[in-house]
Amino acid sequence: MPILLPDMEEAALDALRNDRFLRGENVVKFEEEFARFVGTRYAVALSSGTAALDFIFSVLGVSDQKVVTSTWSFIASANSIAHAGGRPVLADISETDYCLDPEQVEQDLEQGARGVLPVHIYGHPVDWDRFEELGQRYRVPVVEDACQAHGARYKGRPVGSLGIAAAFSFYPSKNMTVLGDGGMVTTNDETIAGQVAKIRDQGRSSEYEHDIMGYTARMNTVNAAIGRAQLKHLREWNDRRRVIADSYFRSLTDLTPSIRLPPRPSKDVEPVYHQFVIRSEKRDQLRGYMRDKGVQCNIHYPIPIHLQPLYMSTFGYAGKTFPRSELMARECLSLPMHPFLTDDDVNYVSEQMTAFFRRGA
Ligand SMILES: Cc1ncc(COP(=O)(O)O)c(C=O)c1O
């Protein structure tokens, strides 16, 4: 649920009236503030999360190389590898956290994959130590897809600062948004930051000179101004999401094993609950029941990437199966989750869930 508060309206109007429409002061400030938030030396603002991923892979140079990512993600994770000329290799998820399974990644690395893109799905940080270890052992870059995980932490370190580079999205449904499309690359690597900044601006080396291939993929100044205002609220919004998640965990525990709750937080893993996703064999009946009771629950995602028509026809995935992701597609249900839900809203959702299972549906 995108949030438009008066401070964001003021920031947007101020940017429109007083800043440059493109390459404005607000863009530079947003990059500095976001880099500080994530704890990296650099942040580069872009027109989308997809552009952020695309350009990281372009700079890493994955042409004709295999890069492994999760089939249980938004399609952009895999597409970005192809956009940069690489070959997306899809792998299944782990049963416990629904993130890319390191065991399967290892098999793909054994078979020649030259990079890994774990996805912090639903705002839940991946088990980073395993990926870091694989990256070092096979000498391949590990890039983070942090598009759903603004503010999540792994062993006290913010996601976005763990890999060689990371991509964030500010699409309106995210934990923070620029109220339009937008993205960010975060990295400690000066070359990656510099090259990504160049690619977003037509590969410009000076005003009328271009020495590498690029695109028009800058972030608009007005969006950056809104992003700065949103960033100020992010910690408080994420805290509220955690309180809501706690409430769901407490009141829905009795419904297990009819439902399966999301992975729990731990001292090492601090999620930000972009989504609160449960599993149930009766997912479709439950969803219909909740809809009748006025509760909108969504499905993220109905189709894993390997079953997308594009991936079956173009990337050779027809007939391939990844059972854990396919099970998720059949059983997953995202409960309402955003920082402006009231306690009454959250209790109502839990009560209706309980009523569904108590009536022996
Ligand atoms: C996991 C994941 N990766 C990549 C993206 C792409 O971001 P965008 O929609 O900003 O291009 C998204 C978001 O939509 C996402 O959820």
XYZ file of C-alpha atoms and ligand atoms in Angstrom:
377
model
C 0.000 0.000 0.000
C 1.719 3.205 -1.140
C 1.718 5.968 1.447
C 1.330 9.637 0.540
C 1.717 11.921 3.556
C 1.880 15.748 3.611
C 5.703 15.737 3.961
C 5.939 13.792 0.689
C 3.587 16.190 -1.101
C 5.631 19.143 0.137
C 8.903 17.494 -0.870
C 7.522 16.780 -4.350
C 6.234 20.325 -4.871
C 9.435 21.824 -3.565
C 11.474 19.655 -5.955
C 9.248 20.587 -8.913
C 9.505 24.297 -8.139
C 13.106 24.632 -7.028
C 15.224 21.696 -8.224
C 16.249 20.494 -11.696
C 13.805 17.920 -13.117
C 16.698 15.565 -13.813
C 20.076 15.188 -12.059
C 18.756 17.389 -9.232
C 20.156 17.955 -5.785
C 17.465 15.656 -4.388
C 18.840 12.713 -6.368
C 22.341 13.237 -4.970
C 20.971 13.631 -1.434
C 18.759 10.551 -1.754
C 21.786 8.523 -2.869
C 23.856 9.766 0.077
C 21.077 9.118 2.580
C 20.244 5.687 1.210
C 23.930 4.660 1.182
C 24.153 5.744 4.840
C 21.015 3.774 5.671
C 22.353 0.595 4.041
C 25.917 1.164 5.213
C 27.623 1.143 1.810
C 30.029 3.668 0.365
C 27.925 4.209 -2.747
C 24.298 4.243 -3.836
C 23.182 4.995 -7.391
C 19.563 5.969 -8.051
C 17.843 4.521 -11.118
C 14.508 4.355 -12.876
C 13.612 0.879 -11.500
C 14.800 -2.100 -9.522
C 15.091 -4.019 -12.775
C 17.482 -1.397 -14.168
C 19.487 -1.697 -10.941
C 19.889 -5.466 -11.399
C 20.483 -5.188 -15.171
C 23.293 -2.680 -14.797
C 25.037 -4.563 -11.981
C 25.201 -7.606 -14.254
C 26.281 -5.488 -17.243
C 29.203 -4.127 -15.238
C 30.111 -7.561 -13.852
C 30.158 -8.788 -17.461
C 28.039 -11.935 -17.493
C 27.761 -12.202 -21.293
C 27.072 -15.823 -22.293
C 27.665 -16.922 -18.708
C 25.285 -18.780 -16.445
C 24.061 -16.976 -13.344
C 21.876 -18.774 -10.787
C 18.796 -17.236 -9.232
C 15.598 -18.355 -7.560
C 12.627 -19.541 -9.597
C 10.539 -18.301 -6.651
C 10.755 -14.572 -7.290
C 9.395 -11.793 -9.430
C 10.398 -12.423 -13.054
C 12.752 -9.405 -13.084
C 15.317 -11.306 -10.992
C 15.903 -13.783 -13.818
C 15.272 -11.352 -16.672
C 18.019 -9.025 -15.458
C 20.605 -11.745 -16.083
C 19.309 -12.171 -19.640
C 19.135 -8.394 -20.207
C 22.860 -8.264 -19.465
C 23.521 -11.011 -22.011
C 23.839 -13.830 -19.455
C 21.964 -17.121 -19.173
C 19.564 -17.298 -16.243
C 19.796 -20.618 -14.422
C 16.837 -21.172 -12.112
C 17.034 -23.123 -8.889
C 14.519 -24.146 -6.245
C 14.045 -22.681 -2.776
C 14.863 -23.992 0.659
C 11.906 -25.436 2.599
C 12.577 -23.317 5.621
C 12.918 -19.727 4.409
C 11.564 -19.860 0.815
C 14.813 -18.255 -0.388
C 17.177 -19.731 -2.990
C 18.520 -23.078 -1.734
C 22.339 -22.957 -1.378
C 22.597 -26.748 -1.945
C 21.076 -26.393 -5.399
C 23.189 -23.352 -6.145
C 26.270 -25.393 -5.377
C 25.253 -28.012 -7.951
C 24.839 -25.281 -10.559
C 28.205 -23.777 -9.656
C 29.743 -27.234 -10.062
C 28.248 -27.232 -13.548
C 29.854 -23.954 -14.489
C 27.582 -21.126 -13.303
C 29.591 -17.925 -12.884
C 27.451 -15.847 -10.546
C 24.625 -16.018 -8.005
C 21.633 -13.773 -7.333
C 19.923 -14.726 -4.060
C 16.624 -12.922 -3.433
C 15.612 -11.725 0.058
C 12.074 -12.823 -0.714
C 9.176 -11.243 1.217
C 11.721 -9.134 3.143
C 13.377 -12.178 4.713
C 17.193 -12.093 4.501
C 18.790 -15.127 2.861
C 21.265 -17.205 4.889
C 24.083 -15.001 3.663
C 27.048 -16.898 5.166
C 26.273 -19.868 2.934
C 26.230 -17.709 -0.199
C 29.353 -15.837 0.770
C 31.146 -19.117 1.321
C 30.003 -20.419 -2.096
C 31.032 -17.162 -3.765
C 34.517 -17.425 -2.281
C 34.948 -21.130 -2.975
C 33.888 -20.867 -6.621
C 35.304 -17.340 -7.069
C 32.062 -15.926 -8.425
C 30.267 -12.671 -7.590
C 27.191 -12.857 -5.367
C 24.711 -10.031 -5.994
C 21.754 -9.376 -3.678
C 18.220 -8.888 -4.939
C 17.067 -6.680 -2.058
C 14.060 -5.326 -3.966
C 11.676 -6.543 -1.224
C 13.890 -6.077 1.812
C 14.613 -2.415 2.638
C 15.880 -2.348 6.222
C 16.184 -6.113 6.824
C 19.344 -7.300 8.598
C 21.504 -10.389 8.627
C 23.739 -10.828 11.685
C 23.259 -7.155 12.391
C 24.340 -6.087 8.873
C 21.748 -4.381 6.638
C 20.848 -6.268 3.476
C 22.205 -4.381 0.514
C 25.643 -4.239 2.144
C 26.359 -7.986 2.066
C 27.168 -8.804 -1.567
C 29.433 -7.236 -4.169
C 26.398 -5.103 -5.072
C 22.665 -5.061 -4.382
C 19.509 -3.839 -6.077
C 16.481 -2.199 -4.418
C 13.125 -1.315 -5.950
C 10.932 1.617 -4.944
C 7.841 0.406 -6.794
C 4.674 1.606 -4.981
C 3.969 -1.696 -3.177
C 7.405 -1.842 -1.502
C 8.190 -1.078 2.162
C 9.292 2.340 0.911
C 8.506 3.847 -2.470
C 9.184 6.890 -4.623
C 5.476 6.830 -5.575
C 6.322 5.692 -9.075
C 9.027 3.474 -10.522
C 12.498 3.745 -9.054
C 15.479 1.680 -7.980
C 18.886 1.862 -6.325
C 22.193 0.044 -6.599
C 24.183 -0.124 -3.368
C 27.826 -1.198 -3.330
C 31.226 -0.570 -1.764
C 32.864 -1.039 -5.161
C 33.827 2.249 -6.770
C 34.003 0.798 -10.288
C 30.543 -0.752 -10.094
C 29.044 2.485 -8.742
C 30.773 4.627 -11.388
C 29.876 2.371 -14.302
C 26.244 1.949 -13.213
C 25.953 5.747 -12.946
C 27.290 6.021 -16.487
C 25.053 3.333 -17.972
C 21.930 5.051 -16.579
C 22.967 8.184 -18.472
C 23.569 6.843 -21.999
C 27.159 5.849 -21.236
C 28.159 9.510 -21.178
C 31.796 10.346 -20.437
C 31.240 14.095 -20.976
C 28.271 16.136 -22.161
C 28.389 14.996 -25.789
C 30.755 12.043 -25.576
C 29.734 8.438 -24.942
C 32.269 5.666 -24.457
C 30.115 2.750 -23.293
C 26.646 1.472 -24.169
C 23.991 3.008 -21.967
C 20.320 3.780 -21.471
C 18.093 6.553 -20.190
C 17.404 5.088 -16.759
C 17.880 7.949 -14.301
C 15.611 8.557 -11.345
C 13.456 11.680 -11.743
C 14.234 14.378 -9.200
C 10.667 14.570 -7.922
C 10.700 10.839 -7.201
C 14.006 11.174 -5.357
C 12.526 13.952 -3.204
C 9.611 11.663 -2.299
C 12.040 8.803 -1.626
C 13.976 10.979 0.841
C 10.780 11.742 2.747
C 9.777 8.056 2.750
C 13.205 6.934 3.960
C 12.721 9.018 7.107
C 9.669 6.878 7.983
C 11.074 3.489 6.991
C 12.354 2.347 10.403
C 9.079 3.210 12.105
C 7.049 1.533 9.317
C 9.196 -1.616 9.472
C 8.781 -1.700 13.257
C 5.030 -1.562 12.814
C 5.192 -4.412 10.278
C 7.103 -6.457 12.875
C 4.466 -5.772 15.517
C 1.760 -6.906 13.093
C 3.779 -10.035 12.228
C 4.178 -10.819 15.947
C 0.448 -10.530 16.392
C -0.205 -12.912 13.471
C 2.383 -15.373 14.814
C 0.741 -15.342 18.254
C -2.861 -15.648 17.182
C -2.369 -18.079 14.287
C -0.018 -20.565 15.970
C -3.003 -22.672 17.043
C -3.953 -23.162 13.395
C -0.792 -25.099 12.599
C -0.435 -27.594 11.003
C -3.541 -26.660 8.959
C -1.554 -23.608 7.989
C 2.176 -23.111 7.902
C 3.472 -19.807 9.237
C 6.382 -17.868 7.686
C 9.962 -18.427 8.898
C 10.467 -16.824 12.310
C 12.926 -14.050 12.974
C 16.036 -14.907 14.997
C 18.970 -13.039 16.448
C 20.730 -13.465 13.083
C 17.798 -12.849 10.760
C 15.709 -9.676 11.095
C 13.036 -9.655 8.371
C 10.940 -6.636 7.407
C 7.777 -8.499 6.349
C 7.300 -7.038 2.915
C 4.724 -9.832 2.820
C 3.433 -12.141 5.544
C 2.942 -15.376 3.622
C 1.271 -18.433 5.064
C 0.702 -21.789 3.424
C -2.441 -23.891 3.382
C -3.663 -26.854 1.334
C -7.038 -25.096 1.375
C -5.546 -21.858 0.081
C -8.175 -21.163 -2.563
C -11.172 -21.832 -0.269
C -9.533 -19.800 2.480
C -8.890 -16.906 0.124
C -12.519 -16.938 -1.059
C -13.772 -17.074 2.537
C -11.567 -14.146 3.539
C -12.730 -12.172 0.503
C -16.356 -12.736 1.540
C -15.449 -11.400 4.985
C -13.959 -8.272 3.434
C -10.285 -9.288 3.732
C -8.161 -9.057 0.593
C -5.417 -11.717 0.536
C -3.071 -12.003 -2.445
C -0.915 -14.676 -4.021
C 2.807 -14.049 -4.415
C 3.251 -15.782 -6.787
C 0.761 -17.890 -8.730
C 3.442 -18.929 -11.270
C 7.122 -19.632 -10.521
C 9.528 -18.226 -13.095
C 10.349 -21.616 -14.678
C 6.641 -22.072 -15.540
C 6.303 -18.639 -17.126
C 5.620 -18.983 -20.869
C 8.769 -16.951 -21.619
C 10.981 -19.276 -19.594
C 9.431 -22.433 -20.998
C 9.686 -21.248 -24.611
C 12.911 -19.248 -24.654
C 15.034 -20.546 -21.810
C 14.341 -24.277 -22.118
C 12.358 -24.783 -18.922
C 9.428 -26.673 -20.510
C 9.083 -29.956 -18.627
C 11.484 -28.925 -15.832
C 10.155 -29.058 -12.318
C 11.076 -27.369 -9.030
C 8.742 -29.022 -6.508
C 9.133 -26.652 -3.558
C 8.342 -23.584 -5.616
C 5.438 -25.347 -7.310
C 4.057 -26.273 -3.877
C 4.352 -22.626 -2.824
C 2.467 -21.536 -5.942
C -0.390 -23.857 -4.945
C -0.462 -23.075 -1.229
C 0.887 -19.584 -0.528
C -1.336 -16.761 0.668
C -0.221 -13.255 1.616
C -2.174 -11.874 4.568
C -2.811 -8.118 4.769
C 0.431 -6.416 5.773
C 1.188 -2.706 5.770
C 2.120 -0.242 8.510
C -1.262 1.484 8.600
C -3.279 -1.594 9.579
C -4.842 -1.005 12.989
C -4.710 -3.572 15.790
C -8.421 -4.142 15.169
C -7.751 -4.856 11.482
C -5.065 -7.385 12.377
C -7.228 -9.065 15.029
C -10.106 -9.266 12.566
C -7.909 -11.055 10.007
C -6.778 -13.574 12.659
C -10.345 -14.095 13.894
C -11.614 -14.799 10.400
C -8.744 -17.191 9.691
C -9.545 -19.028 12.920
C -13.263 -19.100 12.106
C -12.522 -20.655 8.706
C -10.549 -23.546 10.172
C -12.800 -23.996 13.257
C -15.890 -24.480 11.161
C -14.068 -27.486 9.721
C -13.818 -26.141 6.204
C 12.340 -9.626 -6.005
C 12.216 -8.507 -7.001
N 13.205 -8.321 -7.899
C 13.152 -7.320 -8.798
C 12.089 -6.446 -8.838
C 12.057 -5.401 -9.906
O 11.857 -4.115 -9.439
P 11.082 -3.018 -10.342
O 9.647 -3.410 -10.380
O 11.336 -1.734 -9.613
O 11.722 -3.035 -11.685
C 11.048 -6.602 -7.910
C 9.898 -5.691 -7.831
O 9.020 -5.431 -8.412
C 11.098 -7.669 -6.980
O 10.115 -7.873 -6.096
